Amino acid sequence: MSKNILVISGSPKKDGNTSLLIEWFKQGAVVNGARIEIISAASLKCKVNGCTSCRMCQKNKEYECVIKDDVTKVLKKMLEVDVIVMATPLYFFGPSAQLKIVFDRMFSLYKWDNDAGSMQTPLKGKTFIVIASAFEDVGLDALEKPFVLTAEYTGMKFESLLIPNAGVSGAIKANNKAHQKAIAFGKKVG
Ligand SMILES: Cc1cc2nc3c(=O)[nH]c(=O)nc-3n(C[C@H](O)[C@H](O)[C@H](O)COP(=O)(O)O)c2cc1C
């Protein structure tokens, strides 16, 4: 069965390394019939700078953020797809702030029962993917860690495509090895 994939790009650069990696990933994924939607986190109109920890989402039955803006729509889409991809440049050994703003608001996609020590989420069973690149070859493992742990915690399958030594924005265009790797990764996921 063909997969539905949602890609959230955390790069502010329209023609940078993250965009190219997403494009190559898409080229591979569509070979197997996957449907892909790509959303730029930088272009989302947000009412708040990330999760406000109001915890109102924990009082509702629905798995949705009570703050209604563009991020709410992205969160809704996450529940509709099979695969959630978070793509980001390495910014000081972590993901970009643009992506983190979306990531933290995924809080509303969980329901915790602290008394029972239990948690429920409709994310369970999906695939969670990180695509990231860095100028150097230090830090992508640190970036990957919160995504790995979130996938484990949530019951999502985890995969990643990490490209060190990618150079400055756009330089990855000349990196044939990264190109081939991203297409192969897309084929595998799609
Ligand atoms: C604010 C900022 C922080 C960065 N921090 C790092 C870093 O800690 N380590 C690194 O190797 N590259 C770092 N880089 C380089 C980018 O991660 C790298 O060039 C990436 O491939 C750019 O992707 P993009 O073109 O999609 O933005 C940084 C770049 C910026 C603008």
mmCIF file of C-alpha atoms and ligand atoms in Angstrom:
data_model
loop_
_atom_site.group_PDB
_atom_site.id
_atom_site.type_symbol
_atom_site.label_atom_id
_atom_site.label_comp_id
_atom_site.label_asym_id
_atom_site.label_seq_id
_atom_site.Cartn_x
_atom_site.Cartn_y
_atom_site.Cartn_z
ATOM 1 C CA MET A 1 0.000 0.000 0.000
ATOM 2 C CA SER A 2 1.339 3.449 -0.889
ATOM 3 C CA LYS A 3 2.466 5.586 2.014
ATOM 4 C CA ASN A 4 1.512 9.107 2.991
ATOM 5 C CA ILE A 5 4.535 11.110 4.074
ATOM 6 C CA LEU A 6 4.601 14.509 5.754
ATOM 7 C CA VAL A 7 7.912 16.373 5.657
ATOM 8 C CA ILE A 8 8.452 19.359 7.929
ATOM 9 C CA SER A 9 11.474 21.362 6.915
ATOM 10 C CA GLY A 10 13.193 23.339 9.627
ATOM 11 C CA SER A 11 15.584 25.204 7.359
ATOM 12 C CA PRO A 12 15.021 28.893 6.685
ATOM 13 C CA LYS A 13 16.842 28.467 3.318
ATOM 14 C CA LYS A 14 14.589 27.755 0.333
ATOM 15 C CA ASP A 15 17.455 26.480 -1.821
ATOM 16 C CA GLY A 16 19.769 25.147 0.872
ATOM 17 C CA ASN A 17 21.073 21.726 1.826
ATOM 18 C CA THR A 18 17.931 20.658 3.683
ATOM 19 C CA SER A 19 15.725 21.524 0.690
ATOM 20 C CA LEU A 20 17.936 19.492 -1.627
ATOM 21 C CA LEU A 21 17.999 16.507 0.705
ATOM 22 C CA ILE A 22 14.190 16.647 0.916
ATOM 23 C CA GLU A 23 13.939 16.873 -2.883
ATOM 24 C CA TRP A 24 16.212 13.850 -3.362
ATOM 25 C CA PHE A 25 14.372 11.927 -0.625
ATOM 26 C CA LYS A 26 11.113 12.703 -2.423
ATOM 27 C CA GLN A 27 12.498 11.522 -5.774
ATOM 28 C CA GLY A 28 13.278 8.165 -4.164
ATOM 29 C CA ALA A 29 10.040 7.857 -2.192
ATOM 30 C CA VAL A 30 7.686 8.518 -5.110
ATOM 31 C CA VAL A 31 9.220 5.622 -7.066
ATOM 32 C CA ASN A 32 7.224 3.325 -4.808
ATOM 33 C CA GLY A 33 4.080 5.434 -5.087
ATOM 34 C CA ALA A 34 4.399 7.407 -1.851
ATOM 35 C CA ARG A 35 2.486 10.672 -1.574
ATOM 36 C CA ILE A 36 4.508 13.486 -0.025
ATOM 37 C CA GLU A 37 3.598 16.851 1.410
ATOM 38 C CA ILE A 38 6.393 19.242 2.343
ATOM 39 C CA ILE A 39 5.820 22.055 4.819
ATOM 40 C CA SER A 40 8.302 24.781 5.671
ATOM 41 C CA ALA A 41 8.295 25.419 9.424
ATOM 42 C CA ALA A 42 9.821 28.847 8.770
ATOM 43 C CA SER A 43 6.769 29.922 6.771
ATOM 44 C CA LEU A 44 4.190 28.936 9.392
ATOM 45 C CA LYS A 45 2.239 31.745 11.009
ATOM 46 C CA CYS A 46 2.387 31.058 14.728
ATOM 47 C CA LYS A 47 0.509 32.781 17.546
ATOM 48 C CA VAL A 48 3.044 31.538 20.085
ATOM 49 C CA ASN A 49 6.783 30.801 20.079
ATOM 50 C CA GLY A 50 6.426 27.092 20.766
ATOM 51 C CA CYS A 51 4.455 25.156 23.387
ATOM 52 C CA THR A 52 3.251 27.489 26.161
ATOM 53 C CA SER A 53 2.821 24.570 28.608
ATOM 54 C CA CYS A 54 -0.796 25.622 29.222
ATOM 55 C CA ARG A 55 -1.665 21.904 29.348
ATOM 56 C CA MET A 56 -5.173 22.610 28.102
ATOM 57 C CA CYS A 57 -4.664 19.807 25.557
ATOM 58 C CA GLN A 58 -4.530 17.379 28.471
ATOM 59 C CA LYS A 59 -8.015 18.379 29.594
ATOM 60 C CA ASN A 60 -9.647 17.746 26.201
ATOM 61 C CA LYS A 61 -10.632 14.476 24.601
ATOM 62 C CA GLU A 62 -9.182 15.469 21.222
ATOM 63 C CA TYR A 63 -5.537 15.130 20.337
ATOM 64 C CA GLU A 64 -5.084 18.761 19.321
ATOM 65 C CA CYS A 65 -3.437 21.969 20.461
ATOM 66 C CA VAL A 66 -5.901 24.554 21.772
ATOM 67 C CA ILE A 67 -3.916 27.388 20.163
ATOM 68 C CA LYS A 68 -5.308 27.660 16.658
ATOM 69 C CA ASP A 69 -2.675 28.679 14.101
ATOM 70 C CA ASP A 70 -0.678 27.107 11.261
ATOM 71 C CA VAL A 71 1.089 24.683 13.604
ATOM 72 C CA THR A 72 -2.289 23.257 14.706
ATOM 73 C CA LYS A 73 -2.928 22.342 11.061
ATOM 74 C CA VAL A 74 0.473 20.632 10.791
ATOM 75 C CA LEU A 75 -0.204 18.642 13.966
ATOM 76 C CA LYS A 76 -3.515 17.496 12.481
ATOM 77 C CA LYS A 77 -1.746 16.341 9.322
ATOM 78 C CA MET A 78 0.746 14.357 11.422
ATOM 79 C CA LEU A 79 -2.118 12.187 12.637
ATOM 80 C CA GLU A 80 -3.263 11.505 9.066
ATOM 81 C CA VAL A 81 0.037 10.232 7.615
ATOM 82 C CA ASP A 82 2.067 7.035 7.929
ATOM 83 C CA VAL A 83 5.457 8.736 8.034
ATOM 84 C CA ILE A 84 6.505 11.985 9.729
ATOM 85 C CA VAL A 85 9.812 13.426 8.532
ATOM 86 C CA MET A 86 11.580 16.228 10.351
ATOM 87 C CA ALA A 87 14.327 17.772 8.242
ATOM 88 C CA THR A 88 16.751 20.298 9.665
ATOM 89 C CA PRO A 89 20.194 21.809 9.451
ATOM 90 C CA LEU A 90 22.398 21.296 12.519
ATOM 91 C CA TYR A 91 22.266 24.507 14.507
ATOM 92 C CA PHE A 92 24.670 24.467 17.454
ATOM 93 C CA PHE A 93 24.415 20.690 17.863
ATOM 94 C CA GLY A 94 20.621 20.563 17.732
ATOM 95 C CA PRO A 95 17.700 21.100 15.338
ATOM 96 C CA SER A 96 16.740 24.589 14.177
ATOM 97 C CA ALA A 97 14.445 26.696 16.363
ATOM 98 C CA GLN A 98 11.891 26.771 13.532
ATOM 99 C CA LEU A 99 11.549 22.996 13.731
ATOM 100 C CA LYS A 100 11.622 22.854 17.527
ATOM 101 C CA ILE A 101 8.603 25.166 17.667
ATOM 102 C CA VAL A 102 6.583 22.479 15.845
ATOM 103 C CA PHE A 103 8.215 19.562 17.672
ATOM 104 C CA ASP A 104 7.340 20.836 21.168
ATOM 105 C CA ARG A 105 3.717 21.438 20.246
ATOM 106 C CA MET A 106 3.445 17.695 19.555
ATOM 107 C CA PHE A 107 2.814 17.638 23.327
ATOM 108 C CA SER A 108 -0.868 17.972 22.384
ATOM 109 C CA LEU A 109 -0.725 14.634 20.546
ATOM 110 C CA TYR A 110 -0.260 12.774 23.814
ATOM 111 C CA LYS A 111 -2.567 12.153 26.767
ATOM 112 C CA TRP A 112 -0.866 11.414 30.055
ATOM 113 C CA ASP A 113 -2.469 9.887 33.107
ATOM 114 C CA ASN A 114 0.107 10.701 35.758
ATOM 115 C CA ASP A 115 -1.781 8.855 38.492
ATOM 116 C CA ALA A 116 -1.885 5.651 36.465
ATOM 117 C CA GLY A 117 1.601 6.334 35.057
ATOM 118 C CA SER A 118 0.318 5.804 31.528
ATOM 119 C CA MET A 119 0.347 7.631 28.216
ATOM 120 C CA GLN A 120 -1.676 7.286 25.032
ATOM 121 C CA THR A 121 -0.944 8.698 21.608
ATOM 122 C CA PRO A 122 -2.267 8.149 18.079
ATOM 123 C CA LEU A 123 1.330 8.575 16.870
ATOM 124 C CA LYS A 124 2.002 4.967 17.926
ATOM 125 C CA GLY A 125 2.822 2.740 14.972
ATOM 126 C CA LYS A 126 3.871 5.545 12.622
ATOM 127 C CA THR A 127 7.398 6.014 11.311
ATOM 128 C CA PHE A 128 9.412 8.988 12.554
ATOM 129 C CA ILE A 129 12.336 10.177 10.464
ATOM 130 C CA VAL A 130 15.055 12.777 10.843
ATOM 131 C CA ILE A 131 16.938 14.168 7.877
ATOM 132 C CA ALA A 132 19.802 16.448 8.889
ATOM 133 C CA SER A 133 23.007 17.911 7.553
ATOM 134 C CA ALA A 134 25.935 19.772 9.085
ATOM 135 C CA PHE A 135 28.947 21.746 7.937
ATOM 136 C CA GLU A 136 31.282 19.600 10.043
ATOM 137 C CA ASP A 137 31.221 15.984 11.181
ATOM 138 C CA VAL A 138 30.526 16.727 14.837
ATOM 139 C CA GLY A 139 27.102 16.904 16.465
ATOM 140 C CA LEU A 140 24.615 15.056 14.249
ATOM 141 C CA ASP A 141 24.484 12.245 16.818
ATOM 142 C CA ALA A 142 23.452 14.810 19.463
ATOM 143 C CA LEU A 143 20.800 16.236 17.139
ATOM 144 C CA GLU A 144 19.420 12.756 16.455
ATOM 145 C CA LYS A 145 19.092 11.730 20.101
ATOM 146 C CA PRO A 146 15.831 13.555 21.085
ATOM 147 C CA PHE A 147 14.138 12.208 17.959
ATOM 148 C CA VAL A 148 15.312 8.636 18.690
ATOM 149 C CA LEU A 149 14.091 8.899 22.283
ATOM 150 C CA THR A 150 10.755 10.411 21.223
ATOM 151 C CA ALA A 151 10.195 7.596 18.731
ATOM 152 C CA GLU A 152 11.020 4.992 21.396
ATOM 153 C CA TYR A 153 8.782 6.695 23.961
ATOM 154 C CA THR A 154 5.921 7.012 21.500
ATOM 155 C CA GLY A 155 6.085 3.605 19.876
ATOM 156 C CA MET A 156 7.118 4.919 16.465
ATOM 157 C CA LYS A 157 9.636 3.242 14.183
ATOM 158 C CA PHE A 158 12.711 5.462 13.768
ATOM 159 C CA GLU A 159 14.972 6.069 10.771
ATOM 160 C CA SER A 160 17.451 8.800 9.901
ATOM 161 C CA LEU A 161 19.492 10.265 7.088
ATOM 162 C CA LEU A 162 22.426 12.229 8.479
ATOM 163 C CA ILE A 163 24.877 14.024 6.196
ATOM 164 C CA PRO A 164 28.015 15.440 7.856
ATOM 165 C CA ASN A 165 30.515 17.630 5.965
ATOM 166 C CA ALA A 166 27.677 19.002 3.824
ATOM 167 C CA GLY A 167 29.229 22.468 3.591
ATOM 168 C CA VAL A 168 27.409 25.781 3.588
ATOM 169 C CA SER A 169 23.828 26.151 2.309
ATOM 170 C CA GLY A 170 23.538 24.814 -1.245
ATOM 171 C CA ALA A 171 27.007 23.189 -1.314
ATOM 172 C CA ILE A 172 25.469 19.727 -1.024
ATOM 173 C CA LYS A 173 24.357 20.074 -4.667
ATOM 174 C CA ALA A 174 27.846 18.921 -5.742
ATOM 175 C CA ASN A 175 27.864 16.000 -3.308
ATOM 176 C CA ASN A 176 26.996 13.003 -5.471
ATOM 177 C CA LYS A 177 27.365 10.557 -2.597
ATOM 178 C CA ALA A 178 24.786 12.451 -0.512
ATOM 179 C CA HIS A 179 22.510 12.668 -3.564
ATOM 180 C CA GLN A 180 22.572 8.897 -4.125
ATOM 181 C CA LYS A 181 22.213 8.179 -0.402
ATOM 182 C CA ALA A 182 19.135 10.440 -0.103
ATOM 183 C CA ILE A 183 17.434 8.883 -3.139
ATOM 184 C CA ALA A 184 18.127 5.353 -1.835
ATOM 185 C CA PHE A 185 16.800 6.358 1.578
ATOM 186 C CA GLY A 186 13.637 7.759 -0.006
ATOM 187 C CA LYS A 187 13.139 4.507 -1.952
ATOM 188 C CA LYS A 188 13.526 2.495 1.234
ATOM 189 C CA VAL A 189 10.994 4.609 3.150
ATOM 190 C CA GLY A 190 8.470 5.214 0.366
HETATM 191 C C1 LIG B 1 22.858 29.314 13.005
HETATM 192 C C2 LIG B 1 23.699 28.220 12.402
HETATM 193 C C3 LIG B 1 24.287 27.268 13.244
HETATM 194 C C4 LIG B 1 25.042 26.230 12.716
HETATM 195 N N1 LIG B 1 25.619 25.338 13.571
HETATM 196 C C5 LIG B 1 26.388 24.336 13.079
HETATM 197 C C6 LIG B 1 27.025 23.407 13.955
HETATM 198 O O1 LIG B 1 26.930 23.485 15.175
HETATM 199 N N2 LIG B 1 27.804 22.435 13.397
HETATM 200 C C7 LIG B 1 27.947 22.315 12.033
HETATM 201 O O2 LIG B 1 28.641 21.408 11.593
HETATM 202 N N3 LIG B 1 27.311 23.156 11.183
HETATM 203 C C8 LIG B 1 26.553 24.165 11.673
HETATM 204 N N4 LIG B 1 25.921 25.032 10.815
HETATM 205 C C9 LIG B 1 25.970 24.757 9.358
HETATM 206 C C10 LIG B 1 24.718 24.061 8.826
HETATM 207 O O3 LIG B 1 24.244 23.053 9.705
HETATM 208 C C11 LIG B 1 24.968 23.367 7.482
HETATM 209 O O4 LIG B 1 25.592 24.229 6.571
HETATM 210 C C12 LIG B 1 23.659 22.828 6.894
HETATM 211 O O5 LIG B 1 23.937 21.871 5.905
HETATM 212 C C13 LIG B 1 22.835 23.976 6.258
HETATM 213 O O6 LIG B 1 21.587 23.511 5.807
HETATM 214 P P1 LIG B 1 20.568 24.521 5.097
HETATM 215 O O7 LIG B 1 21.234 24.977 3.833
HETATM 216 O O8 LIG B 1 19.343 23.770 4.856
HETATM 217 O O9 LIG B 1 20.334 25.648 6.056
HETATM 218 C C14 LIG B 1 25.205 26.114 11.307
HETATM 219 C C15 LIG B 1 24.615 27.081 10.460
HETATM 220 C C16 LIG B 1 23.893 28.122 10.999
HETATM 221 C C17 LIG B 1 23.295 29.175 10.077
#
